CSV table of C-alpha atoms in Angstrom, one decimal:
chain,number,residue,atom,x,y,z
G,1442,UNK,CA,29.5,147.5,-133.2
G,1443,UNK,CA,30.5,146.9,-137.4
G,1444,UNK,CA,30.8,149.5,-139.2
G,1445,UNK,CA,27.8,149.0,-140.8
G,1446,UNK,CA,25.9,149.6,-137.9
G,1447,UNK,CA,25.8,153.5,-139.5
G,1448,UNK,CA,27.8,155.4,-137.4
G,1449,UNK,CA,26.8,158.5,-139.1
G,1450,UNK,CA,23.5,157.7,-138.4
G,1451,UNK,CA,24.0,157.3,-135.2
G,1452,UNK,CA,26.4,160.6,-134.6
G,1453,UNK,CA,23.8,162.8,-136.7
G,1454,UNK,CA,20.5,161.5,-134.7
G,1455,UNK,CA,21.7,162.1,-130.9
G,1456,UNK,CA,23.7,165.4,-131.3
G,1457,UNK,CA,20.6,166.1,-133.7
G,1458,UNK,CA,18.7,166.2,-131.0
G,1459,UNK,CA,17.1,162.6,-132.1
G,1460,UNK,CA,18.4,160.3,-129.8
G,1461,UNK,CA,15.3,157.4,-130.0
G,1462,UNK,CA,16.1,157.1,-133.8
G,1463,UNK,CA,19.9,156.9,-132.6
G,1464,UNK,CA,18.8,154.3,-129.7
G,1465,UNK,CA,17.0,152.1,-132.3
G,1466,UNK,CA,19.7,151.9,-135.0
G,1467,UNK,CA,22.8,150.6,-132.3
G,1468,UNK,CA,20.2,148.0,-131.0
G,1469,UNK,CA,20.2,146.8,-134.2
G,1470,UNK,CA,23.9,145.7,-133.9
G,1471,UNK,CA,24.7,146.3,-130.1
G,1472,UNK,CA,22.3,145.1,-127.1
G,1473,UNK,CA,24.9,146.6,-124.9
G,1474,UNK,CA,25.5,150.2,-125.7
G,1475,UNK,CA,26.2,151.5,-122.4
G,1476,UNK,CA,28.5,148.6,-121.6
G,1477,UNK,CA,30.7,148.6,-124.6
G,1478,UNK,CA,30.7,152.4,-124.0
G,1479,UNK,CA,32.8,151.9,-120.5
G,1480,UNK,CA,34.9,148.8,-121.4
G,1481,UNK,CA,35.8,148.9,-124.3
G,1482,UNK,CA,38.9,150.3,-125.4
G,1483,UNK,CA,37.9,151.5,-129.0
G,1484,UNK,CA,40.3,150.9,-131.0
G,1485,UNK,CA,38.5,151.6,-133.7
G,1486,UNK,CA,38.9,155.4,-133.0
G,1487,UNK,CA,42.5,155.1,-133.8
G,1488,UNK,CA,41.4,153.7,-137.0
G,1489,UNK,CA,38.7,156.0,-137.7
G,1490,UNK,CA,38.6,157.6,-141.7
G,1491,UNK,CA,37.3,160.6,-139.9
G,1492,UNK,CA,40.5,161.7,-139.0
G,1493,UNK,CA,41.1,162.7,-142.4
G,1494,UNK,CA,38.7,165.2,-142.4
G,1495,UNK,CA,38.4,166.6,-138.3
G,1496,UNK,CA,38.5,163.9,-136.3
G,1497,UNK,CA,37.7,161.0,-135.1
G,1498,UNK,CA,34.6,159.9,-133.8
G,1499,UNK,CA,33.9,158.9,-130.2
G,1500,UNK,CA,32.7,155.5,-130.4
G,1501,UNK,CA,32.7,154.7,-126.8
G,1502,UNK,CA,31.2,157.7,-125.4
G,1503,UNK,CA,28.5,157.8,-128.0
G,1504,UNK,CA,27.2,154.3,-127.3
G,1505,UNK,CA,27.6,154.7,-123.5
G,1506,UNK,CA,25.2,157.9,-123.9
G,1507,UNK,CA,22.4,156.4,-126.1
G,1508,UNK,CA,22.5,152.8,-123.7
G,1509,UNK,CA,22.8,155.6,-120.5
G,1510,UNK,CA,19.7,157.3,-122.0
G,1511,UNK,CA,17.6,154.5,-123.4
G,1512,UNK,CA,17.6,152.9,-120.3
G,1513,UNK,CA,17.1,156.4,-117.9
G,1514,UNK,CA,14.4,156.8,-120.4
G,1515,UNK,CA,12.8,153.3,-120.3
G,1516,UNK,CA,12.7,153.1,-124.1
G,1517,UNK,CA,12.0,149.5,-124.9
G,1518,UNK,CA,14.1,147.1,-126.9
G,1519,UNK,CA,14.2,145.3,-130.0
G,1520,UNK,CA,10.8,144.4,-130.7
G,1521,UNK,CA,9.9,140.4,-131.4
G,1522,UNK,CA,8.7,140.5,-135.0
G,1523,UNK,CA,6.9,137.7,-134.6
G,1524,UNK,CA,6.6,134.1,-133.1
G,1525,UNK,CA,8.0,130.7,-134.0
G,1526,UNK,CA,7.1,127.3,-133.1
G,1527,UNK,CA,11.4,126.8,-132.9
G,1528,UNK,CA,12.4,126.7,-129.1
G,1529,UNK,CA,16.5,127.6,-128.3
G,1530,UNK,CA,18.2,127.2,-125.8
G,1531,UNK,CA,21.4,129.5,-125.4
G,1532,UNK,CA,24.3,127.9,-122.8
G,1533,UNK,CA,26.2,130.9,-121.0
G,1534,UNK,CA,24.7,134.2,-119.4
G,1535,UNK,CA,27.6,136.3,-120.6
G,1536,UNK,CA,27.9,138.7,-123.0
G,1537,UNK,CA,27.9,136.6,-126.2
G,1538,UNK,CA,25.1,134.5,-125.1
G,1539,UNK,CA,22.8,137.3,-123.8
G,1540,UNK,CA,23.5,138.8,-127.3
G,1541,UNK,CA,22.7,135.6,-128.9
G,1542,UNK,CA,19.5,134.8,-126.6
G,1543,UNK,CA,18.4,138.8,-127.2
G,1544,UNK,CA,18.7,138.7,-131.7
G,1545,UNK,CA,17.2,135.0,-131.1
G,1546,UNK,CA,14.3,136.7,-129.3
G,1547,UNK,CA,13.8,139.4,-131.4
G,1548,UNK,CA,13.5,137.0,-134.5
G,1549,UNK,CA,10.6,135.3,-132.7
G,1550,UNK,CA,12.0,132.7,-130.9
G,1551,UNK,CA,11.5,131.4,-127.2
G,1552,UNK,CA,14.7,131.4,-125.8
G,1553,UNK,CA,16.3,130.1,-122.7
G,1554,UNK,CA,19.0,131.2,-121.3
G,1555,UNK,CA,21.3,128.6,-119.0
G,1556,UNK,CA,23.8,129.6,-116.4
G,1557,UNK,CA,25.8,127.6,-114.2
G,1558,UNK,CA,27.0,131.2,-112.5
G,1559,UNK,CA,24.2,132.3,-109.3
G,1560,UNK,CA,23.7,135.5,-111.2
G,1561,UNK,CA,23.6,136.9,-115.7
G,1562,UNK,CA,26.3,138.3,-117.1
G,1563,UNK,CA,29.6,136.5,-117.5
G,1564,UNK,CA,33.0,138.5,-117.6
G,1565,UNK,CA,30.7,141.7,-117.3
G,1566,UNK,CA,29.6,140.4,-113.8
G,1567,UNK,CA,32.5,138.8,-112.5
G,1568,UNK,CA,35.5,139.7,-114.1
G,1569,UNK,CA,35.8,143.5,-113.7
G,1570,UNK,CA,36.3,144.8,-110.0
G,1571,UNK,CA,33.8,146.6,-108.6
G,1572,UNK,CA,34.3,149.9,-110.0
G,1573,UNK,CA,33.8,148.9,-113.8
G,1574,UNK,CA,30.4,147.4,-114.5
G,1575,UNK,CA,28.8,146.0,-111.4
G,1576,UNK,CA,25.5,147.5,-110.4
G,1577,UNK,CA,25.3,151.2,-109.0
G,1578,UNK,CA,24.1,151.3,-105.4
């Protein structure tokens, strides 16, 4: 997620008690929250200017909390804002693509989504063992 995303926005709104405004902002940015929140290795903690002052702030474990309770909470996602003649089609069901196909779709166009894999999902699916990011049971 850029820095831009608003960080502080999104720090302030879930421990504030406001985690739908906090859900809405990283979707702007991140159609993956809870995802990113387990694989990634946030380096951009290391990084973070908040150090300076306390320190710094948990990246990861915020975005795997709002996508954990977005989800749990069956808040919807971006919302299309509006409809195009345009058709696209988006090759690859991993994680770029899906991003693509989702900001595509939220722009208002129909999108398709080809796979040559049986199931969605790319290195998320099939290139972390079982423990990391397959489906729970």
């Amino acid at each position: 997620m850029p820095p831009r995303a608003g960080y502080f926005f999104l720090s302030h709104f879930s421990g504030d008690g406001k985690p739908e405004e906090a859900w809405r902002k990283i979707l702007e940015a991140n159609p993956f929250p809870s995802v990113c929140g387990r694989v990634c290795h946030h380096p951009c903690e290391r990084d973070c200017n908040r150090r300076e002052y306390d320190e710094a702030l948990a990246i990861n474990s915020l975005e795997r909390f709002l996508g954990d309770w977005g989800m749990k909470k069956g808040k919807p996602f971006r919302r299309r804002e509006g409809k195009r003649r345009e058709k696209v089609a988006v090759v690859g069901a991993g994680p770029a693509g899906l991003s693509c196909a989702y900001f595509l779709a939220g722009k208002g166009y129909a999108v398709e989504v080809l796979e040559a894999m049986a199931e969605p999902g790319g290195m998320l699916r099939y290139g972390f063992p079982p423990t990391g990011c397959r489906e729970e049971s």
